[in-house]
Amino acid sequence: METLQAGSLTDFKEKVATRQARVGIVGMGYVGLPLALLFSDQRFRVTGFDIAQDKVTTLNKGGSYIVRILPEMIQQAQKAGFKATADYSEIAEMDAIIICVPTPLNEYHEPDLSYVTGTVEAIAPHVHEGQVIILESTTYPGTTEEIVVPRLEAGNKHGLKVVRNAGEKGFHVAFSPEREDPGNETVARHDIPKVVGGCSPIASELAAALYGTIFRRVVPVSSPSAAEMTKLLENIYRCVNIALVNELKQLCMRMGIDIHEVIDAAKTKPFGFQAFYPGPGLGGHCIPIDPFYLSWKAKQYDFRTKFIELAGEVNINMPYFVIDRLADALNEHSKSIKGSKVLVLGLAYKRDIDDLRESPSLTIIELLREKGAIVSYNDPYFPSVGHGRHYALNMTNTPLENLGEFDAVMIVTDHTNYDYKAIVDQAKLVVDTRNATKGIVSDKIVRC
Ligand SMILES: NC(=O)c1ccc[n+]([C@@H]2O[C@H](COP(=O)([O-])OP(=O)(O)OC[C@H]3O[C@@H](n4cnc5c(N)ncnc54)[C@H](O)[C@@H]3O)[C@@H](O)[C@H]2O)c1
């Protein structure tokens, strides 16, 4: 198998332009699989690497395990040469490798880079000269230089080093943050500009050449750390602003003001304001986690990231806040949470997706159970839910029938396919944490 020779910039660009470049994507999850399909759509021969054998098998059978990725899309990619494997020796056949593995927090709320280090150590022996390796997993500034590069160099069986200057032989390394917003249909993926920061200007140029085939605009920055920090700034900006509206929502409720009416009015300002919305708490693999990567790293520099900590405090409290509102609402009906039948409507961390990671619904169900409620859920995206890293639900989906049997329906995720009017009509009490019942007039609704 011919691979890129002697770190040649023009060879790589030529291979990219003629679609001869082989692209390997490590981590076939919510980020890696759609990315593989984007490259495949552009006629690249893509290999997806994953340690989860069941995912590899499903993909190679032309199937999918992500709701919005249809099996036909995988089968189309297979026609362009897409395949999945758990065999890292195939890394040697790739010209570019993009790493999209998880970066969670551990039980002490500290970065867990074990997936990144595991991946890097596994691919290191197979890395060859001129290969371009890009990390996309969200992480703290310094990860690429301090964690990825030393492991690639130490583990490489050819003794290769990362290229720092023109004319050097070795491999190229860059960081490029993933900016996908699952479920957001308003911006096409290729219209989201792609930020790239290489360990050398050559690495940035090579990564930009590759991404330029699938993204309309590539935004180079001067280093991997700048690219890593860019992603964290974006997510911390969201986290802090969500915390702000969550706090103001609580004040507005006390003052008898509708926060949603206020946000709708404020967002008519054509400059200087971006709308964020309150909810029952943060969810997903990004916003609840990424800011803490930075606050952890900041400690090495004797620096306290007070905004992040404060935002975390407000957001983490939101599931408790909405449970208190449910308790108040039940109290109005002369009931306690203990013994009440509660239907949690929507489990996903946000509307219209099949992702449960860090979802506030998990905390809410756990809290309700602790308080003695009899909890059920409905979410069309989850026929059943067992247990995961931080939860043990072991529940099955309850059909939306006989809603009147529940003492309360709590709207936690505002999926668009719910008929909220019908739900309000049938339910005894609706506690709406998402403003999903906007426009519906009923004294059964408690918005919080
Ligand atoms: N999901 C999002 O919306 C989103 C958006 C932006 C950034 N990110 C970031 O992208 C990264 C990946 O997130 P995701 O949502 O795709 O995660 P995911 O859990 O959906 O997928 C990760 C995949 O990596 C595989 N994997 C784990 N260790 C591996 C290894 N050593 N070798 C090969 N495969 C391995 C897992 O089996 C899994 O299939 C994270 O850093 C996340 O913060 C995610």
Short mmCIF file of C-alpha atoms and ligand atoms in Angstrom, two decimals:
data_model
loop_
_atom_site.label_atom_id
_atom_site.label_comp_id
_atom_site.label_asym_id
_atom_site.label_seq_id
_atom_site.Cartn_x
_atom_site.Cartn_y
_atom_site.Cartn_z
CA MET A 1 0.00 0.00 0.00
CA GLU A 2 1.52 3.32 -1.08
CA THR A 3 1.59 5.96 1.65
CA LEU A 4 2.78 9.53 1.86
CA GLN A 5 6.52 9.86 1.32
CA ALA A 6 8.99 11.91 3.33
CA GLY A 7 6.54 14.35 4.86
CA SER A 8 5.94 15.96 1.51
CA LEU A 9 3.39 18.74 1.66
CA THR A 10 2.63 18.56 -2.03
CA ASP A 11 2.29 14.77 -2.02
CA PHE A 12 -0.31 14.93 0.72
CA LYS A 13 -2.21 17.77 -0.91
CA GLU A 14 -2.14 15.93 -4.20
CA LYS A 15 -3.44 12.78 -2.57
CA VAL A 16 -6.20 14.79 -0.89
CA ALA A 17 -7.12 16.58 -4.11
CA THR A 18 -7.28 13.31 -6.07
CA ARG A 19 -9.03 11.50 -3.20
CA GLN A 20 -6.18 8.98 -3.02
CA ALA A 21 -5.57 9.90 0.63
CA ARG A 22 -6.82 7.24 3.02
CA VAL A 23 -8.63 8.71 6.04
CA GLY A 24 -8.81 6.80 9.32
CA ILE A 25 -11.21 7.96 12.01
CA VAL A 26 -10.77 6.59 15.50
CA GLY A 27 -13.98 6.51 17.57
CA MET A 28 -17.19 5.74 15.65
CA GLY A 29 -19.48 7.68 17.99
CA TYR A 30 -21.70 10.74 17.66
CA VAL A 31 -18.75 12.76 16.32
CA GLY A 32 -16.59 10.24 14.46
CA LEU A 33 -19.28 8.44 12.47
CA PRO A 34 -20.87 11.56 10.91
CA LEU A 35 -17.36 12.83 10.15
CA ALA A 36 -16.53 9.55 8.41
CA LEU A 37 -19.66 9.95 6.28
CA LEU A 38 -18.70 13.51 5.34
CA PHE A 39 -15.32 12.34 4.03
CA SER A 40 -16.95 9.38 2.35
CA ASP A 41 -19.44 11.72 0.59
CA GLN A 42 -16.38 13.45 -0.81
CA ARG A 43 -15.19 10.11 -2.26
CA PHE A 44 -12.44 9.43 0.28
CA ARG A 45 -11.83 5.83 1.24
CA VAL A 46 -12.53 5.97 4.97
CA THR A 47 -11.75 3.42 7.66
CA GLY A 48 -13.48 3.76 11.01
CA PHE A 49 -11.61 2.39 14.03
CA ASP A 50 -13.44 1.48 17.24
CA ILE A 51 -12.72 -0.77 20.19
CA ALA A 52 -16.42 -1.60 20.49
CA GLN A 53 -16.69 -4.75 18.38
CA ASP A 54 -20.50 -4.54 18.26
CA LYS A 55 -20.28 -1.14 16.56
CA VAL A 56 -17.70 -2.43 14.09
CA THR A 57 -19.92 -5.39 13.26
CA THR A 58 -23.06 -3.25 12.87
CA LEU A 59 -21.28 -0.80 10.56
CA ASN A 60 -19.76 -3.54 8.42
CA LYS A 61 -23.22 -5.05 8.02
CA GLY A 62 -24.43 -1.69 6.71
CA GLY A 63 -26.32 -0.86 9.90
CA SER A 64 -26.37 2.11 12.25
CA TYR A 65 -26.75 2.65 16.01
CA ILE A 66 -27.37 6.41 15.88
CA VAL A 67 -30.97 7.39 15.13
CA ARG A 68 -30.22 10.30 12.79
CA ILE A 69 -27.72 8.21 10.78
CA LEU A 70 -29.75 5.89 8.59
CA PRO A 71 -28.44 2.47 7.53
CA GLU A 72 -28.72 3.65 3.91
CA MET A 73 -26.12 6.33 4.66
CA ILE A 74 -23.69 3.68 5.91
CA GLN A 75 -24.41 1.50 2.88
CA GLN A 76 -23.79 4.47 0.57
CA ALA A 77 -20.45 5.05 2.32
CA GLN A 78 -19.57 1.37 1.95
CA LYS A 79 -19.91 1.79 -1.82
CA ALA A 80 -17.21 4.49 -1.55
CA GLY A 81 -14.95 2.08 0.37
CA PHE A 82 -15.98 2.76 3.97
CA LYS A 83 -15.35 -0.03 6.44
CA ALA A 84 -14.92 -0.35 10.18
CA THR A 85 -12.29 -2.24 12.11
CA ALA A 86 -10.96 -2.81 15.60
CA ASP A 87 -7.52 -3.68 14.22
CA TYR A 88 -5.06 -0.87 14.87
CA SER A 89 -2.41 -2.31 12.55
CA GLU A 90 -4.50 -0.86 9.70
CA ILE A 91 -3.50 2.59 10.97
CA ALA A 92 -0.30 2.12 8.97
CA GLU A 93 -2.31 2.23 5.74
CA MET A 94 -3.83 5.65 6.49
CA ASP A 95 -2.54 9.02 5.34
CA ALA A 96 -4.56 10.95 7.91
CA ILE A 97 -5.92 9.83 11.27
CA ILE A 98 -8.58 11.78 13.14
CA ILE A 99 -9.18 10.90 16.79
CA CYS A 100 -12.74 11.35 18.11
CA VAL A 101 -12.81 9.37 21.36
CA PRO A 102 -14.59 10.38 24.60
CA THR A 103 -13.16 12.85 27.10
CA PRO A 104 -15.36 12.53 30.21
CA LEU A 105 -14.74 13.51 33.82
CA ASN A 106 -13.79 10.94 36.42
CA GLU A 107 -15.61 10.46 39.73
CA TYR A 108 -13.61 13.34 41.26
CA HIS A 109 -14.78 15.69 38.47
CA GLU A 110 -11.31 15.70 36.92
CA PRO A 111 -10.43 15.11 33.24
CA ASP A 112 -10.39 11.45 32.28
CA LEU A 113 -8.02 11.26 29.33
CA SER A 114 -7.75 7.47 29.44
CA TYR A 115 -9.58 7.08 26.08
CA VAL A 116 -7.22 9.54 24.43
CA THR A 117 -4.08 8.00 25.91
CA GLY A 118 -5.37 4.49 25.14
CA THR A 119 -5.94 5.47 21.52
CA VAL A 120 -2.66 7.29 21.11
CA GLU A 121 -0.64 4.45 22.64
CA ALA A 122 -2.42 1.96 20.39
CA ILE A 123 -1.81 3.87 17.17
CA ALA A 124 1.74 5.07 18.01
CA PRO A 125 3.61 1.95 16.81
CA HIS A 126 1.91 2.12 13.39
CA VAL A 127 2.42 5.82 12.66
CA HIS A 128 4.58 6.36 9.59
CA GLU A 129 6.46 9.22 8.05
CA GLY A 130 4.37 12.04 6.69
CA GLN A 131 1.19 10.83 8.36
CA VAL A 132 -1.16 13.54 9.65
CA ILE A 133 -2.70 12.89 13.07
CA ILE A 134 -5.45 15.16 14.31
CA LEU A 135 -7.11 15.11 17.72
CA GLU A 136 -10.75 16.27 17.72
CA SER A 137 -11.79 15.23 21.24
CA THR A 138 -12.59 18.22 23.41
CA THR A 139 -9.90 18.74 26.04
CA TYR A 140 -7.84 21.27 28.00
CA PRO A 141 -5.18 23.44 26.33
CA GLY A 142 -1.91 21.55 26.30
CA THR A 143 -3.28 18.05 25.74
CA THR A 144 -1.98 17.68 22.19
CA GLU A 145 1.53 18.85 23.08
CA GLU A 146 1.78 17.35 26.57
CA ILE A 147 -0.15 14.09 26.22
CA VAL A 148 -0.51 13.15 22.55
CA VAL A 149 2.84 14.06 21.00
CA PRO A 150 5.11 12.49 23.68
CA ARG A 151 3.17 9.21 23.52
CA LEU A 152 3.23 9.08 19.72
CA GLU A 153 6.98 9.69 19.74
CA ALA A 154 7.75 7.24 22.57
CA GLY A 155 5.64 4.44 21.08
CA ASN A 156 6.63 4.73 17.44
CA LYS A 157 8.44 1.64 16.19
CA HIS A 158 10.30 3.65 13.52
CA GLY A 159 11.56 6.15 16.12
CA LEU A 160 9.79 8.99 14.32
CA LYS A 161 9.25 12.42 15.88
CA VAL A 162 6.67 15.13 15.25
CA VAL A 163 7.67 17.61 12.55
CA ARG A 164 8.33 21.07 13.99
CA ASN A 165 10.15 22.74 11.08
CA ALA A 166 10.13 22.58 7.32
CA GLY A 167 12.50 19.93 5.96
CA GLU A 168 12.28 17.66 9.03
CA LYS A 169 11.20 14.06 8.63
CA GLY A 170 8.50 12.67 10.89
CA PHE A 171 4.75 12.83 11.33
CA HIS A 172 2.43 15.82 11.65
CA VAL A 173 0.09 16.54 14.56
CA ALA A 174 -2.76 19.04 14.92
CA PHE A 175 -5.79 19.71 17.07
CA SER A 176 -9.13 20.60 15.52
CA PRO A 177 -12.20 20.98 17.73
CA GLU A 178 -15.46 19.34 16.81
CA ARG A 179 -18.29 21.89 16.70
CA GLU A 180 -21.22 19.67 15.85
CA ASP A 181 -24.59 20.57 17.36
CA PRO A 182 -26.65 17.36 17.25
CA GLY A 183 -30.24 17.89 16.23
CA ASN A 184 -29.57 21.41 14.91
CA GLU A 185 -30.93 21.43 11.37
CA THR A 186 -30.42 25.16 10.83
CA VAL A 187 -26.70 24.98 9.98
CA ALA A 188 -25.36 22.38 7.57
CA ARG A 189 -22.31 20.62 8.95
CA HIS A 190 -20.08 21.78 6.08
CA ASP A 191 -21.05 25.40 6.82
CA ILE A 192 -19.58 25.25 10.33
CA PRO A 193 -16.06 26.75 10.04
CA LYS A 194 -13.32 24.32 11.11
CA VAL A 195 -10.65 25.62 13.49
CA VAL A 196 -7.23 23.99 13.13
CA GLY A 197 -4.03 24.43 15.13
CA GLY A 198 -0.96 22.39 14.18
CA CYS A 199 2.29 21.63 16.02
CA SER A 200 3.93 23.35 13.04
CA PRO A 201 2.68 25.61 10.25
CA ILE A 202 3.05 22.59 7.94
CA ALA A 203 0.78 20.48 10.14
CA SER A 204 -1.83 23.26 10.11
CA GLU A 205 -1.59 23.49 6.34
CA LEU A 206 -1.96 19.74 5.86
CA ALA A 207 -4.91 19.52 8.23
CA ALA A 208 -6.49 22.54 6.53
CA ALA A 209 -6.05 20.89 3.12
CA LEU A 210 -7.85 17.79 4.36
CA TYR A 211 -10.70 19.59 6.13
CA GLY A 212 -11.03 22.02 3.22
CA THR A 213 -12.57 19.18 1.24
CA ILE A 214 -15.52 18.85 3.61
CA PHE A 215 -15.85 22.27 5.27
CA ARG A 216 -16.41 25.50 3.39
CA ARG A 217 -14.09 27.44 5.65
CA VAL A 218 -11.02 26.43 7.66
CA VAL A 219 -9.81 28.80 10.38
CA PRO A 220 -6.13 28.24 11.19
CA VAL A 221 -4.79 29.26 14.61
CA SER A 222 -1.18 29.38 15.72
CA SER A 223 -1.00 26.28 17.94
CA PRO A 224 -2.91 23.22 19.13
CA SER A 225 -3.37 24.96 22.51
CA ALA A 226 -5.10 27.92 20.85
CA ALA A 227 -7.43 25.50 19.04
CA GLU A 228 -8.10 23.55 22.26
CA MET A 229 -8.86 26.78 24.11
CA THR A 230 -11.16 28.00 21.31
CA LYS A 231 -13.46 25.03 21.85
CA LEU A 232 -13.49 25.55 25.61
CA LEU A 233 -14.22 29.26 25.25
CA GLU A 234 -17.23 28.42 23.07
CA ASN A 235 -18.61 25.89 25.53
CA ILE A 236 -17.85 27.93 28.64
CA TYR A 237 -19.62 30.89 27.02
CA ARG A 238 -22.72 28.72 26.67
CA CYS A 239 -22.42 27.21 30.12
CA VAL A 240 -22.10 30.62 31.82
CA ASN A 241 -24.96 32.15 29.85
CA ILE A 242 -27.24 29.20 30.53
CA ALA A 243 -26.42 29.54 34.23
CA LEU A 244 -27.26 33.24 34.02
CA VAL A 245 -30.74 32.62 32.59
CA ASN A 246 -31.27 29.75 35.02
CA GLU A 247 -30.55 32.10 37.90
CA LEU A 248 -32.68 34.90 36.45
CA LYS A 249 -35.51 32.43 35.89
CA GLN A 250 -35.55 31.69 39.62
CA LEU A 251 -35.65 35.41 40.43
CA CYS A 252 -38.34 36.05 37.79
CA MET A 253 -40.50 33.30 39.28
CA ARG A 254 -40.32 34.97 42.68
CA MET A 255 -41.15 38.33 41.11
CA GLY A 256 -44.05 36.94 39.07
CA ILE A 257 -42.34 37.68 35.74
CA ASP A 258 -42.27 35.21 32.84
CA ILE A 259 -38.57 34.74 31.96
CA HIS A 260 -39.49 33.40 28.51
CA GLU A 261 -41.46 36.53 27.69
CA VAL A 262 -38.43 38.56 28.78
CA ILE A 263 -35.99 36.53 26.67
CA ASP A 264 -38.26 36.76 23.62
CA ALA A 265 -38.39 40.54 24.03
CA ALA A 266 -34.63 40.87 24.67
CA LYS A 267 -33.71 38.87 21.61
CA THR A 268 -35.38 41.40 19.35
CA LYS A 269 -32.29 43.54 19.98
CA PRO A 270 -30.31 43.24 16.76
CA PHE A 271 -26.89 43.42 18.43
CA GLY A 272 -25.15 42.62 21.70
CA PHE A 273 -27.59 39.94 22.88
CA GLN A 274 -27.80 36.25 22.20
CA ALA A 275 -30.71 34.27 23.61
CA PHE A 276 -30.07 31.35 25.95
CA TYR A 277 -32.90 29.44 27.59
CA PRO A 278 -33.41 28.12 31.11
CA GLY A 279 -34.09 24.44 31.73
CA PRO A 280 -33.96 21.59 34.22
CA GLY A 281 -30.15 21.41 34.12
CA LEU A 282 -27.33 20.83 31.67
CA GLY A 283 -26.82 17.67 29.67
CA GLY A 284 -24.76 16.11 26.92
CA HIS A 285 -21.13 15.23 26.57
CA CYS A 286 -19.97 18.85 26.25
CA ILE A 287 -21.46 21.69 28.28
CA PRO A 288 -21.61 19.96 31.70
CA ILE A 289 -18.09 18.57 31.29
CA ASP A 290 -15.77 20.66 29.15
CA PRO A 291 -15.59 23.76 31.41
CA PHE A 292 -14.18 21.58 34.19
CA TYR A 293 -11.34 20.51 31.91
CA LEU A 294 -10.23 24.12 31.94
CA SER A 295 -10.79 24.77 35.65
CA TRP A 296 -8.71 21.66 36.39
CA LYS A 297 -5.90 22.82 34.12
CA ALA A 298 -6.07 26.38 35.49
CA LYS A 299 -5.07 25.07 38.93
CA GLN A 300 -1.65 24.18 37.50
CA TYR A 301 -1.26 27.90 36.86
CA ASP A 302 -2.47 28.91 40.33
CA PHE A 303 -5.62 30.33 38.79
CA ARG A 304 -9.24 29.97 39.86
CA THR A 305 -11.83 30.05 37.09
CA LYS A 306 -14.59 31.61 39.18
CA PHE A 307 -17.12 32.05 36.37
CA ILE A 308 -16.93 28.34 35.55
CA GLU A 309 -17.35 27.32 39.17
CA LEU A 310 -20.27 29.69 39.74
CA ALA A 311 -22.00 28.60 36.52
CA GLY A 312 -21.46 24.97 37.51
CA GLU A 313 -23.01 25.62 40.91
CA VAL A 314 -26.15 27.22 39.44
CA ASN A 315 -26.59 24.64 36.68
CA ILE A 316 -25.98 21.61 38.90
CA ASN A 317 -28.68 22.89 41.23
CA MET A 318 -31.38 23.07 38.53
CA PRO A 319 -32.69 19.48 38.83
CA TYR A 320 -33.14 20.12 42.58
CA PHE A 321 -34.92 23.38 41.82
CA VAL A 322 -37.43 21.78 39.45
CA ILE A 323 -38.08 18.93 41.89
CA ASP A 324 -38.90 21.53 44.55
CA ARG A 325 -41.36 23.14 42.14
CA LEU A 326 -42.94 19.73 41.53
CA ALA A 327 -43.22 19.26 45.30
CA ASP A 328 -44.92 22.67 45.60
CA ALA A 329 -47.31 21.82 42.76
CA LEU A 330 -48.21 18.44 44.29
CA ASN A 331 -48.67 20.16 47.62
CA GLU A 332 -51.33 22.36 46.02
CA HIS A 333 -53.13 19.10 45.22
CA SER A 334 -52.67 17.95 48.84
CA LYS A 335 -50.10 15.37 47.80
CA SER A 336 -46.50 14.67 48.66
CA ILE A 337 -43.80 13.45 46.30
CA LYS A 338 -43.64 10.28 48.36
CA GLY A 339 -46.13 7.86 46.89
CA SER A 340 -47.03 10.08 43.92
CA LYS A 341 -46.99 8.64 40.43
CA VAL A 342 -44.80 10.86 38.25
CA LEU A 343 -44.26 10.53 34.50
CA VAL A 344 -41.01 12.10 33.29
CA LEU A 345 -41.62 13.22 29.73
CA GLY A 346 -38.41 13.14 27.68
CA LEU A 347 -35.12 11.57 28.76
CA ALA A 348 -32.65 12.85 26.15
CA TYR A 349 -30.47 15.76 27.22
CA LYS A 350 -32.07 17.90 24.53
CA ARG A 351 -34.90 17.75 22.07
CA ASP A 352 -35.08 15.36 19.14
CA ILE A 353 -31.90 13.41 19.80
CA ASP A 354 -31.19 9.92 21.13
CA ASP A 355 -28.38 10.90 23.50
CA LEU A 356 -28.76 10.37 27.23
CA ARG A 357 -25.31 11.36 28.38
CA GLU A 358 -25.32 13.60 31.47
CA SER A 359 -29.02 14.26 30.89
CA PRO A 360 -30.75 16.12 33.75
CA SER A 361 -33.55 13.55 33.48
CA LEU A 362 -31.21 10.99 35.07
CA THR A 363 -30.68 13.13 38.16
CA ILE A 364 -34.35 14.06 38.28
CA ILE A 365 -35.47 10.41 38.20
CA GLU A 366 -32.90 9.50 40.83
CA LEU A 367 -34.04 12.35 43.11
CA LEU A 368 -37.70 11.49 42.64
CA ARG A 369 -37.03 7.85 43.52
CA GLU A 370 -35.04 8.91 46.59
CA LYS A 371 -38.04 10.93 47.71
CA GLY A 372 -40.36 7.95 47.29
CA ALA A 373 -42.12 8.83 44.02
CA ILE A 374 -43.25 6.06 41.68
CA VAL A 375 -41.48 7.15 38.52
CA SER A 376 -42.14 6.25 34.89
CA TYR A 377 -40.82 7.83 31.72
CA ASN A 378 -41.81 8.35 28.12
CA ASP A 379 -39.28 9.04 25.40
CA PRO A 380 -39.73 7.69 21.86
CA TYR A 381 -35.94 7.59 21.45
CA PHE A 382 -35.43 5.13 24.33
CA PRO A 383 -37.61 1.99 24.34
CA SER A 384 -35.75 0.97 27.50
CA VAL A 385 -32.90 2.27 29.62
CA GLY A 386 -30.63 0.08 31.72
CA HIS A 387 -27.66 1.43 33.55
CA GLY A 388 -24.67 3.55 32.52
CA ARG A 389 -21.56 5.18 33.92
CA HIS A 390 -23.46 7.32 36.43
CA TYR A 391 -26.97 5.89 36.52
CA ALA A 392 -29.02 2.75 37.00
CA LEU A 393 -32.52 3.37 35.65
CA ASN A 394 -33.55 -0.12 34.49
CA MET A 395 -36.86 1.15 33.13
CA THR A 396 -38.92 0.69 30.00
CA ASN A 397 -40.79 3.31 28.02
CA THR A 398 -44.34 4.01 29.21
CA PRO A 399 -46.80 4.65 26.36
CA LEU A 400 -48.58 7.99 26.38
CA GLU A 401 -51.90 6.50 27.35
CA ASN A 402 -53.91 6.96 30.50
CA LEU A 403 -51.95 10.04 31.50
CA GLY A 404 -54.69 10.79 33.99
CA GLU A 405 -53.36 7.92 36.11
CA PHE A 406 -50.29 9.96 36.98
CA ASP A 407 -50.31 12.56 39.73
CA ALA A 408 -47.95 14.67 37.65
CA VAL A 409 -46.32 14.76 34.23
CA MET A 410 -42.96 16.51 34.28
CA ILE A 411 -41.72 17.79 30.93
CA VAL A 412 -37.94 17.42 31.03
CA THR A 413 -37.13 17.21 27.30
CA ASP A 414 -39.23 19.11 24.78
CA HIS A 415 -39.18 16.69 21.83
CA THR A 416 -41.05 18.27 18.94
CA ASN A 417 -43.15 15.19 18.16
CA TYR A 418 -45.12 15.43 21.41
CA ASP A 419 -48.65 16.80 21.21
CA TYR A 420 -48.43 19.07 24.26
CA LYS A 421 -52.04 20.21 24.05
CA ALA A 422 -53.24 16.58 24.20
CA ILE A 423 -50.84 15.88 27.06
CA VAL A 424 -52.13 18.83 29.09
CA ASP A 425 -55.73 17.83 28.34
CA GLN A 426 -55.18 14.30 29.66
CA ALA A 427 -52.87 14.97 32.60
CA LYS A 428 -53.90 16.01 36.10
CA LEU A 429 -50.86 18.25 36.54
CA VAL A 430 -48.06 19.26 34.15
CA VAL A 431 -44.77 20.63 35.44
CA ASP A 432 -43.08 22.18 32.42
CA THR A 433 -39.33 22.81 32.76
CA ARG A 434 -38.83 23.75 29.07
CA ASN A 435 -41.64 26.14 28.21
CA ALA A 436 -42.91 23.41 25.88
CA THR A 437 -46.51 24.32 26.70
CA LYS A 438 -46.05 27.93 25.58
CA GLY A 439 -49.36 29.30 24.34
CA ILE A 440 -51.47 26.61 26.04
CA VAL A 441 -53.76 28.08 28.66
CA SER A 442 -54.57 25.72 31.53
CA ASP A 443 -54.46 25.91 35.29
CA LYS A 444 -52.99 22.39 35.26
CA ILE A 445 -49.66 23.74 34.01
CA VAL A 446 -46.86 24.84 36.34
CA ARG A 447 -43.96 26.36 34.40
CA CYS A 448 -40.56 26.35 36.05
N1 LIG B 1 -21.38 14.52 20.82
C1 LIG B 1 -21.22 15.79 20.54
O1 LIG B 1 -22.17 16.47 20.24
C2 LIG B 1 -19.85 16.44 20.59
C3 LIG B 1 -19.74 17.75 20.07
C4 LIG B 1 -18.49 18.35 20.07
C5 LIG B 1 -17.40 17.67 20.60
N2 LIG B 1 -17.54 16.41 21.11
C6 LIG B 1 -16.35 15.74 21.62
O2 LIG B 1 -15.99 14.71 20.72
C7 LIG B 1 -15.41 13.61 21.43
C8 LIG B 1 -16.15 12.33 21.09
O3 LIG B 1 -17.49 12.46 21.53
P1 LIG B 1 -18.64 11.51 21.01
O4 LIG B 1 -19.90 12.19 21.39
O5 LIG B 1 -18.45 11.13 19.58
O6 LIG B 1 -18.38 10.22 21.92
P2 LIG B 1 -19.04 8.77 21.75
O7 LIG B 1 -18.98 8.12 23.07
O8 LIG B 1 -20.33 8.87 21.01
O9 LIG B 1 -18.05 8.02 20.75
C9 LIG B 1 -16.74 7.69 21.07
C10 LIG B 1 -16.38 6.37 20.40
O10 LIG B 1 -15.00 6.11 20.68
C11 LIG B 1 -14.85 4.73 20.89
N3 LIG B 1 -13.59 4.51 21.58
C12 LIG B 1 -13.29 4.70 22.89
N4 LIG B 1 -12.00 4.41 23.12
C13 LIG B 1 -11.48 4.04 21.94
C14 LIG B 1 -10.20 3.61 21.52
N5 LIG B 1 -9.17 3.51 22.38
N6 LIG B 1 -10.02 3.30 20.23
C15 LIG B 1 -11.05 3.36 19.35
N7 LIG B 1 -12.28 3.77 19.68
C16 LIG B 1 -12.48 4.09 20.95
C17 LIG B 1 -16.09 4.33 21.65
O11 LIG B 1 -16.34 2.96 21.57
C18 LIG B 1 -17.16 5.18 20.94
O12 LIG B 1 -17.72 4.48 19.85
C19 LIG B 1 -15.47 14.00 22.90
O13 LIG B 1 -14.24 14.57 23.28
C20 LIG B 1 -16.55 15.06 22.94
O14 LIG B 1 -16.35 15.96 24.00
C21 LIG B 1 -18.75 15.78 21.11
#
